[in-house]
CSV table of C-alpha atoms in Angstrom, one decimal:
chain,number,residue,atom,x,y,z
A,1,MET,CA,0.1,0.1,0.2
A,2,LYS,CA,1.8,3.3,-1.1
A,3,SER,CA,2.0,6.4,1.1
A,4,ALA,CA,0.2,4.4,4.1
A,5,ASN,CA,0.6,5.5,7.5
A,6,ARG,CA,-1.0,3.6,10.6
A,7,ILE,CA,-4.5,4.6,11.5
A,8,TRP,CA,-4.0,7.7,13.7
A,9,LEU,CA,-6.9,6.4,16.0
A,10,LEU,CA,-4.9,3.3,16.6
A,11,ASN,CA,-1.8,5.6,17.6
A,12,LEU,CA,-4.0,7.3,20.5
A,13,VAL,CA,-3.7,4.0,22.6
A,14,PRO,CA,-0.3,3.4,24.4
A,15,ASP,CA,1.5,0.3,23.7
A,16,ALA,CA,1.2,-0.6,27.3
A,17,ARG,CA,-0.5,-2.9,29.6
A,18,HIS,CA,-4.2,-1.9,30.0
A,19,GLY,CA,-3.3,0.6,27.4
A,20,ARG,CA,-6.8,0.8,26.2
A,21,TRP,CA,-8.5,2.0,29.9
A,22,ILE,CA,-5.5,4.4,29.9
A,23,CYS,CA,-6.4,6.0,26.7
A,24,ALA,CA,-10.4,6.1,27.7
A,25,ALA,CA,-9.4,7.5,31.1
A,26,ILE,CA,-7.5,10.2,29.5
A,27,ILE,CA,-10.0,11.3,26.9
A,28,LEU,CA,-12.5,11.2,29.8
A,29,LEU,CA,-11.0,13.1,32.1
A,30,ALA,CA,-9.6,15.7,29.8
A,31,GLY,CA,-12.8,15.9,28.2
A,32,LEU,CA,-14.9,16.5,31.4
A,33,LEU,CA,-12.4,19.0,32.7
A,34,LEU,CA,-12.9,20.9,29.5
A,35,TYR,CA,-16.3,21.2,29.7
A,36,GLY,CA,-16.6,21.4,33.5
A,37,THR,CA,-14.4,24.5,33.4
A,38,ALA,CA,-16.3,25.9,30.7
A,39,ALA,CA,-19.7,25.7,32.5
A,40,THR,CA,-17.8,26.9,35.6
A,41,LEU,CA,-17.3,30.0,33.7
A,42,HIS,CA,-20.5,30.3,32.1
A,43,PHE,CA,-23.1,29.4,34.6
A,44,PRO,CA,-23.4,31.4,37.4
A,45,GLY,CA,-24.5,28.7,39.9
A,46,PHE,CA,-25.3,24.7,40.2
A,47,ALA,CA,-29.2,25.4,39.5
A,48,GLU,CA,-28.9,27.3,36.1
A,49,PHE,CA,-26.4,24.4,35.1
A,50,ARG,CA,-28.6,21.7,35.9
A,51,THR,CA,-31.7,23.0,34.5
A,52,ASP,CA,-29.7,24.4,31.2
A,53,GLY,CA,-30.0,21.0,30.0
A,54,SER,CA,-26.7,20.8,27.9
A,55,TRP,CA,-24.8,18.8,30.3
A,56,PRO,CA,-25.8,15.3,29.3
A,57,VAL,CA,-25.3,16.2,25.6
A,58,ALA,CA,-21.5,17.5,26.6
A,59,THR,CA,-21.2,14.2,28.5
A,60,PHE,CA,-22.0,12.1,25.9
A,61,PHE,CA,-19.4,14.0,23.2
A,62,VAL,CA,-16.8,13.0,26.1
A,63,CYS,CA,-17.8,9.4,26.4
A,64,ALA,CA,-18.4,8.7,23.0
A,65,VAL,CA,-14.8,9.6,22.0
A,66,ALA,CA,-13.7,7.9,25.1
A,67,TYR,CA,-15.3,4.6,23.8
A,68,ILE,CA,-14.8,4.3,20.3
A,69,THR,CA,-11.2,5.2,20.4
A,70,PRO,CA,-10.1,2.0,22.5
A,71,VAL,CA,-13.0,0.0,21.2
A,72,PHE,CA,-11.8,0.3,17.7
A,73,HIS,CA,-8.0,-0.5,18.7
A,74,LEU,CA,-9.7,-3.5,20.5
A,75,ILE,CA,-11.5,-4.6,17.1
A,76,SER,CA,-8.4,-4.0,14.9
A,77,ALA,CA,-6.3,-6.1,17.2
A,78,ARG,CA,-8.9,-8.9,17.0
A,79,ALA,CA,-9.0,-8.3,13.0
A,80,VAL,CA,-5.3,-8.9,13.0
A,81,ARG,CA,-5.4,-12.3,14.8
A,82,THR,CA,-8.1,-13.3,12.5
A,83,ALA,CA,-6.0,-12.4,9.6
A,84,GLU,CA,-3.1,-14.4,11.1
A,85,ALA,CA,-5.5,-17.4,12.1
A,86,LEU,CA,-6.4,-17.7,8.7
A,87,ALA,CA,-2.8,-17.2,7.0
A,88,PRO,CA,-2.2,-20.9,6.8
A,89,PHE,CA,-5.2,-21.1,4.6
A,90,LEU,CA,-4.4,-18.3,2.3
A,91,PRO,CA,-1.6,-19.4,0.2
A,92,ASN,CA,-1.2,-15.8,-1.7
A,93,TYR,CA,-0.7,-13.7,1.6
A,94,ASP,CA,1.6,-13.5,4.5
A,95,PRO,CA,0.8,-12.4,7.9
A,96,GLN,CA,2.6,-8.9,7.6
A,97,SER,CA,0.8,-7.8,4.5
A,98,LEU,CA,-2.6,-8.7,6.1
A,99,ARG,CA,-1.6,-6.5,9.0
A,100,THR,CA,-1.0,-3.9,6.9
A,101,GLU,CA,-4.4,-3.9,4.8
A,102,ILE,CA,-6.0,-3.8,8.3
A,103,GLU,CA,-4.3,-1.2,10.1
A,104,PHE,CA,-3.0,1.3,7.7
A,105,ARG,CA,-4.6,3.6,5.1
A,106,SER,CA,-3.4,6.3,2.6
A,107,ARG,CA,-3.6,9.9,3.1
A,108,GLY,CA,-6.3,10.3,0.8
A,109,TRP,CA,-8.3,7.9,2.4
A,110,VAL,CA,-7.6,10.1,6.0
A,111,LEU,CA,-8.7,13.3,3.9
A,112,ARG,CA,-11.8,11.8,2.4
A,113,THR,CA,-12.8,10.6,6.2
A,114,THR,CA,-12.2,14.1,7.7
A,115,VAL,CA,-14.0,15.8,4.9
A,116,LEU,CA,-16.9,13.6,5.4
A,117,ALA,CA,-17.0,13.9,9.1
A,118,VAL,CA,-16.8,17.8,8.8
A,119,ALA,CA,-19.4,17.6,6.5
A,120,LEU,CA,-21.8,15.4,8.6
A,121,TRP,CA,-21.1,18.0,11.7
A,122,LEU,CA,-21.9,21.1,9.6
A,123,PHE,CA,-25.1,19.6,8.5
A,124,GLN,CA,-26.2,18.6,12.0
A,125,SER,CA,-24.9,22.1,13.2
A,126,ARG,CA,-27.2,23.7,10.7
A,127,VAL,CA,-30.3,21.8,11.3
A,128,LEU,CA,-29.9,22.1,15.3
A,129,ALA,CA,-29.2,26.1,14.8
A,130,GLY,CA,-32.0,27.0,12.5
A,131,SER,CA,-29.5,29.0,10.4
A,132,TRP,CA,-25.9,29.6,9.5
A,133,ARG,CA,-25.9,32.9,11.2
A,134,ALA,CA,-27.3,31.4,14.2
A,135,MET,CA,-24.4,28.5,13.8
A,136,THR,CA,-21.8,31.3,13.6
A,137,GLU,CA,-23.0,33.1,16.6
A,138,SER,CA,-23.3,30.1,18.9
A,139,LEU,CA,-19.2,29.4,18.1
A,140,THR,CA,-18.5,32.9,19.1
A,141,THR,CA,-20.4,33.8,21.7
A,142,ASN,CA,-18.5,32.2,24.8
A,143,LEU,CA,-16.4,29.6,25.4
A,144,TYR,CA,-19.1,26.9,26.7
A,145,SER,CA,-21.4,27.6,23.9
A,146,ALA,CA,-18.4,27.2,21.2
A,147,LEU,CA,-17.7,23.7,23.0
A,148,MET,CA,-21.3,22.8,22.7
A,149,SER,CA,-21.3,23.8,19.0
A,150,ILE,CA,-17.8,22.1,18.4
A,151,GLY,CA,-18.3,18.9,20.4
A,152,PRO,CA,-20.3,16.6,17.8
A,153,LEU,CA,-17.2,17.1,15.4
A,154,PRO,CA,-14.6,15.0,17.5
A,155,VAL,CA,-17.7,12.5,17.6
A,156,TRP,CA,-18.3,12.4,14.0
A,157,VAL,CA,-14.4,12.5,13.1
A,158,THR,CA,-13.7,9.4,15.6
A,159,MET,CA,-16.6,7.7,14.5
A,160,GLY,CA,-16.2,8.5,10.8
A,161,VAL,CA,-12.5,7.0,10.9
A,162,ALA,CA,-13.3,4.0,12.8
A,163,MET,CA,-16.6,3.0,10.7
A,164,SER,CA,-14.6,3.9,7.1
A,165,ALA,CA,-11.7,1.5,8.6
A,166,LEU,CA,-14.1,-1.5,9.7
A,167,PHE,CA,-15.9,-1.1,6.2
A,168,GLY,CA,-12.9,-1.4,4.5
A,169,ASN,CA,-11.6,-4.2,6.6
A,170,ALA,CA,-15.0,-6.1,6.0
A,171,LEU,CA,-14.6,-5.6,2.1
A,172,PHE,CA,-10.9,-7.0,2.5
A,173,PHE,CA,-12.1,-9.9,4.4
A,174,ARG,CA,-14.7,-10.4,1.4
A,175,ARG,CA,-12.0,-10.3,-0.9
A,176,LEU,CA,-10.1,-12.6,1.3
A,177,ALA,CA,-13.1,-15.3,1.2
A,178,LYS,CA,-12.3,-15.7,-2.6
A,179,ASP,CA,-9.0,-17.2,-2.4
A,180,LEU,CA,-9.6,-18.7,1.4
A,181,GLN,CA,-9.3,-22.4,1.3
A,182,VAL,CA,-12.4,-23.2,2.8
A,183,ARG,CA,-13.1,-27.0,4.2
A,184,ILE,CA,-16.8,-27.3,5.7
A,185,LEU,CA,-15.5,-29.8,7.9
A,186,GLU,CA,-12.5,-27.9,9.5
A,187,PRO,CA,-14.4,-24.9,11.0
A,188,ASP,CA,-10.8,-23.2,11.8
A,189,THR,CA,-10.9,-22.5,8.2
A,190,TYR,CA,-14.1,-20.2,8.3
A,191,MET,CA,-15.2,-19.6,11.9
A,192,PRO,CA,-12.6,-16.8,12.7
A,193,VAL,CA,-14.3,-14.6,9.9
A,194,GLY,CA,-17.6,-14.8,11.7
A,195,GLU,CA,-16.2,-14.0,15.0
A,196,MET,CA,-14.2,-11.0,13.6
A,197,ALA,CA,-17.6,-9.6,12.0
A,198,VAL,CA,-19.4,-9.8,15.4
A,199,THR,CA,-16.5,-8.5,17.3
A,200,SER,CA,-17.0,-5.4,14.3
A,201,THR,CA,-20.3,-4.5,15.2
A,202,LEU,CA,-19.4,-3.3,19.0
A,203,VAL,CA,-18.4,0.1,17.8
A,204,VAL,CA,-21.7,0.8,16.4
A,205,VAL,CA,-23.6,-1.0,19.3
A,206,GLY,CA,-22.0,0.7,21.6
A,207,ALA,CA,-22.3,4.4,20.2
A,208,LEU,CA,-25.8,3.9,19.9
A,209,GLY,CA,-26.1,2.6,23.1
A,210,LEU,CA,-24.4,6.2,24.6
A,211,LEU,CA,-27.0,8.2,22.4
A,212,SER,CA,-29.4,7.8,25.7
A,213,ILE,CA,-27.3,9.8,27.8
A,214,MET,CA,-28.4,13.0,25.6
A,215,TRP,CA,-31.7,12.3,26.7
A,216,LEU,CA,-31.1,12.6,30.6
A,217,GLY,CA,-31.6,16.4,30.4
A,218,GLY,CA,-35.2,16.4,29.4
A,219,PRO,CA,-37.1,16.1,26.0
A,220,VAL,CA,-35.3,14.5,23.5
A,221,ASN,CA,-34.1,16.6,20.4
A,222,TRP,CA,-34.4,14.0,17.8
A,223,TRP,CA,-31.9,16.1,15.4
A,224,THR,CA,-29.3,15.3,18.1
A,225,THR,CA,-29.7,11.4,17.5
A,226,LEU,CA,-31.8,11.0,14.1
A,227,PRO,CA,-28.5,11.6,12.1
A,228,ALA,CA,-26.4,9.1,13.8
A,229,LEU,CA,-29.2,6.4,13.8
A,230,THR,CA,-29.8,6.9,10.2
A,231,PHE,CA,-26.4,6.9,9.1
A,232,PHE,CA,-24.9,4.0,11.3
A,233,THR,CA,-27.7,1.5,12.0
A,234,PRO,CA,-27.5,0.3,8.4
A,235,LEU,CA,-23.7,0.0,8.4
A,236,LEU,CA,-24.2,-2.2,11.4
A,237,ILE,CA,-25.9,-4.7,9.4
A,238,LEU,CA,-23.6,-4.4,6.3
A,239,LEU,CA,-20.6,-4.9,8.6
A,240,LEU,CA,-22.0,-8.0,10.1
A,241,LEU,CA,-22.8,-9.4,6.6
A,242,ILE,CA,-20.2,-8.2,4.1
A,243,PRO,CA,-17.2,-10.3,5.3
A,244,VAL,CA,-19.6,-13.4,5.8
A,245,TRP,CA,-21.6,-13.6,2.6
A,246,PRO,CA,-19.4,-15.1,0.2
A,247,LEU,CA,-18.4,-17.7,2.9
A,248,ARG,CA,-22.0,-18.4,3.5
A,249,THR,CA,-22.3,-19.1,-0.2
A,250,ARG,CA,-18.9,-21.7,-0.3
A,251,LEU,CA,-20.5,-23.5,2.7
A,252,VAL,CA,-23.8,-23.9,1.3
A,253,GLU,CA,-22.1,-25.5,-1.8
A,254,GLN,CA,-19.9,-27.7,0.0
A,255,ARG,CA,-22.6,-29.1,2.2
A,256,GLN,CA,-24.8,-29.7,-0.7
A,257,ALA,CA,-21.8,-31.4,-2.5
A,258,LEU,CA,-21.4,-33.7,0.7
A,259,ALA,CA,-24.9,-34.4,0.6
A,260,VAL,CA,-25.1,-35.5,-2.8
A,261,ASN,CA,-22.1,-37.9,-2.2
A,262,THR,CA,-23.5,-39.2,1.0
A,263,GLN,CA,-26.7,-40.0,-0.8
A,264,ALA,CA,-24.8,-41.6,-3.6
A,265,SER,CA,-23.0,-43.7,-0.8
A,266,ILE,CA,-26.5,-44.8,0.9
A,267,ARG,CA,-27.9,-45.6,-2.8
A,268,HIS,CA,-24.7,-48.0,-3.3
A,269,ALA,CA,-25.0,-49.7,-0.1
A,270,GLN,CA,-28.7,-50.5,-0.4
A,271,SER,CA,-27.9,-52.0,-4.1
A,272,ASN,CA,-25.9,-54.7,-2.6
A,273,ASN,CA,-26.7,-57.4,-0.2
A,274,PRO,CA,-28.0,-55.4,3.2
A,275,ALA,CA,-26.4,-58.4,5.2
A,276,ASP,CA,-22.9,-57.6,3.8
A,277,ASP,CA,-23.2,-53.8,3.7
A,278,ALA,CA,-25.4,-52.9,6.8
A,279,THR,CA,-22.3,-51.6,8.5
A,280,ALA,CA,-21.8,-49.3,5.4
A,281,LEU,CA,-25.3,-48.3,5.2
A,282,ALA,CA,-25.4,-47.3,8.9
A,283,ALA,CA,-22.3,-45.1,8.3
A,284,ALA,CA,-23.6,-43.6,5.4
A,285,LEU,CA,-27.1,-43.1,7.2
A,286,ALA,CA,-24.9,-41.4,10.0
A,287,LEU,CA,-22.7,-39.3,7.9
A,288,ARG,CA,-26.1,-38.0,6.2
A,289,ARG,CA,-27.3,-36.7,9.6
A,290,GLU,CA,-23.9,-35.1,10.5
A,291,VAL,CA,-23.7,-33.3,7.1
A,292,ALA,CA,-27.2,-31.8,7.9
A,293,ARG,CA,-26.2,-30.2,11.0
A,294,LEU,CA,-23.3,-28.9,9.2
A,295,PRO,CA,-23.3,-25.1,9.2
A,296,THR,CA,-23.7,-22.8,6.4
A,297,TRP,CA,-22.9,-19.6,8.1
A,298,PRO,CA,-19.5,-19.1,9.8
A,299,PHE,CA,-20.7,-18.2,13.1
A,300,ASP,CA,-20.7,-20.8,16.0
A,301,VAL,CA,-22.6,-20.9,19.4
A,302,PRO,CA,-20.1,-18.1,21.0
A,303,ALA,CA,-20.2,-15.7,18.3
A,304,ILE,CA,-23.9,-15.7,18.3
A,305,THR,CA,-24.5,-15.5,21.6
A,306,ARG,CA,-21.9,-12.6,22.0
A,307,PHE,CA,-23.9,-10.8,18.9
A,308,ILE,CA,-27.4,-11.3,20.9
A,309,SER,CA,-25.7,-9.8,24.3
A,310,TYR,CA,-24.8,-6.9,22.0
A,311,ALA,CA,-27.7,-6.4,20.6
A,312,VAL,CA,-29.4,-6.1,23.9
A,313,ILE,CA,-27.0,-3.4,24.8
A,314,VAL,CA,-29.1,-0.5,23.0
A,315,PRO,CA,-32.8,-1.0,24.3
A,316,LEU,CA,-31.1,-1.9,27.8
A,317,THR,CA,-29.4,1.8,27.9
A,318,TRP,CA,-32.3,3.6,26.5
A,319,ALA,CA,-34.5,1.9,28.9
A,320,GLY,CA,-31.8,2.9,31.7
A,321,ALA,CA,-31.6,6.6,30.6
A,322,ALA,CA,-35.6,6.6,30.7
A,323,LEU,CA,-35.4,5.4,34.4
A,324,ILE,CA,-32.8,7.4,35.6
A,325,GLU,CA,-34.3,10.5,34.3
A,326,MET,CA,-37.8,9.4,36.2
A,327,VAL,CA,-35.8,8.8,39.4
A,328,VAL,CA,-34.0,12.1,39.2
A,329,ASP,CA,-37.3,14.0,38.2
A,330,ALA,CA,-38.9,12.6,41.4
A,331,LEU,CA,-35.9,13.2,43.9
A,332,LEU,CA,-35.6,17.1,42.4
A,333,SER,CA,-39.4,17.7,42.2
């Protein structure tokens, strides 16, 4: 890959033990300190700050960046491990080239993702402000107002980089599926792809769950969440299906071929003397049962269980946010 550099989001995580936790803690503390300082200068007292309703939105901005960055690093590391596990079944690739395809991107890619993120931020900010003039005024009125206006930009940038990279990785594994020496009777040749696809959805699932933080301040302004829901929900489905669909096709073909061969063995055993070929017939019938149970998707039980647990995160966090809001209103009323 010419003029490629390691994805900058990966470089934010220190190469140390618990590096992802350290990265999340630094981003969280720095962001809360920045917004807290601005709020202290802007609001005359705690009561005004609480009733303003902007603090949950600011909290979401910080938590989203603090979540996306280390989780993207985790997913990328697991994608590299998946590629390394598949390397023996990919005769035209070496582990280092696979790692480069996953962790490195061109300067043009960085520019495109940044421009897209800025465009999405401008669109959302313009809708929320009502006019370009009002948007400009919010950026120049005071520090707190400027931070609240700029706050979505780091979220769009980090999410845009993460999603674009993960989408590229999904397409890369889709291409690998054409050269992968898949053997339906050997799960090691295809199951790692399904595990990687499930893990890739964690960025979107967690980000959608964090949206509920913004609802803690009162009535929901859907323009603070609707663009993200509209943009990222279809990508969640694509991240899961793109890398595994070619394998699904090949696994179906291999199972059908095995079923045809097994049926031929059954017919052959039946055509001979049953007394002499009872063992062969029993073996063929047992093999037919096993062939019918072979998976045609590269997902094992742990991967399916993990995906279901991920899917539960979003409604649970949304319900939890609604419950917290009700409790806070009851205590303060």
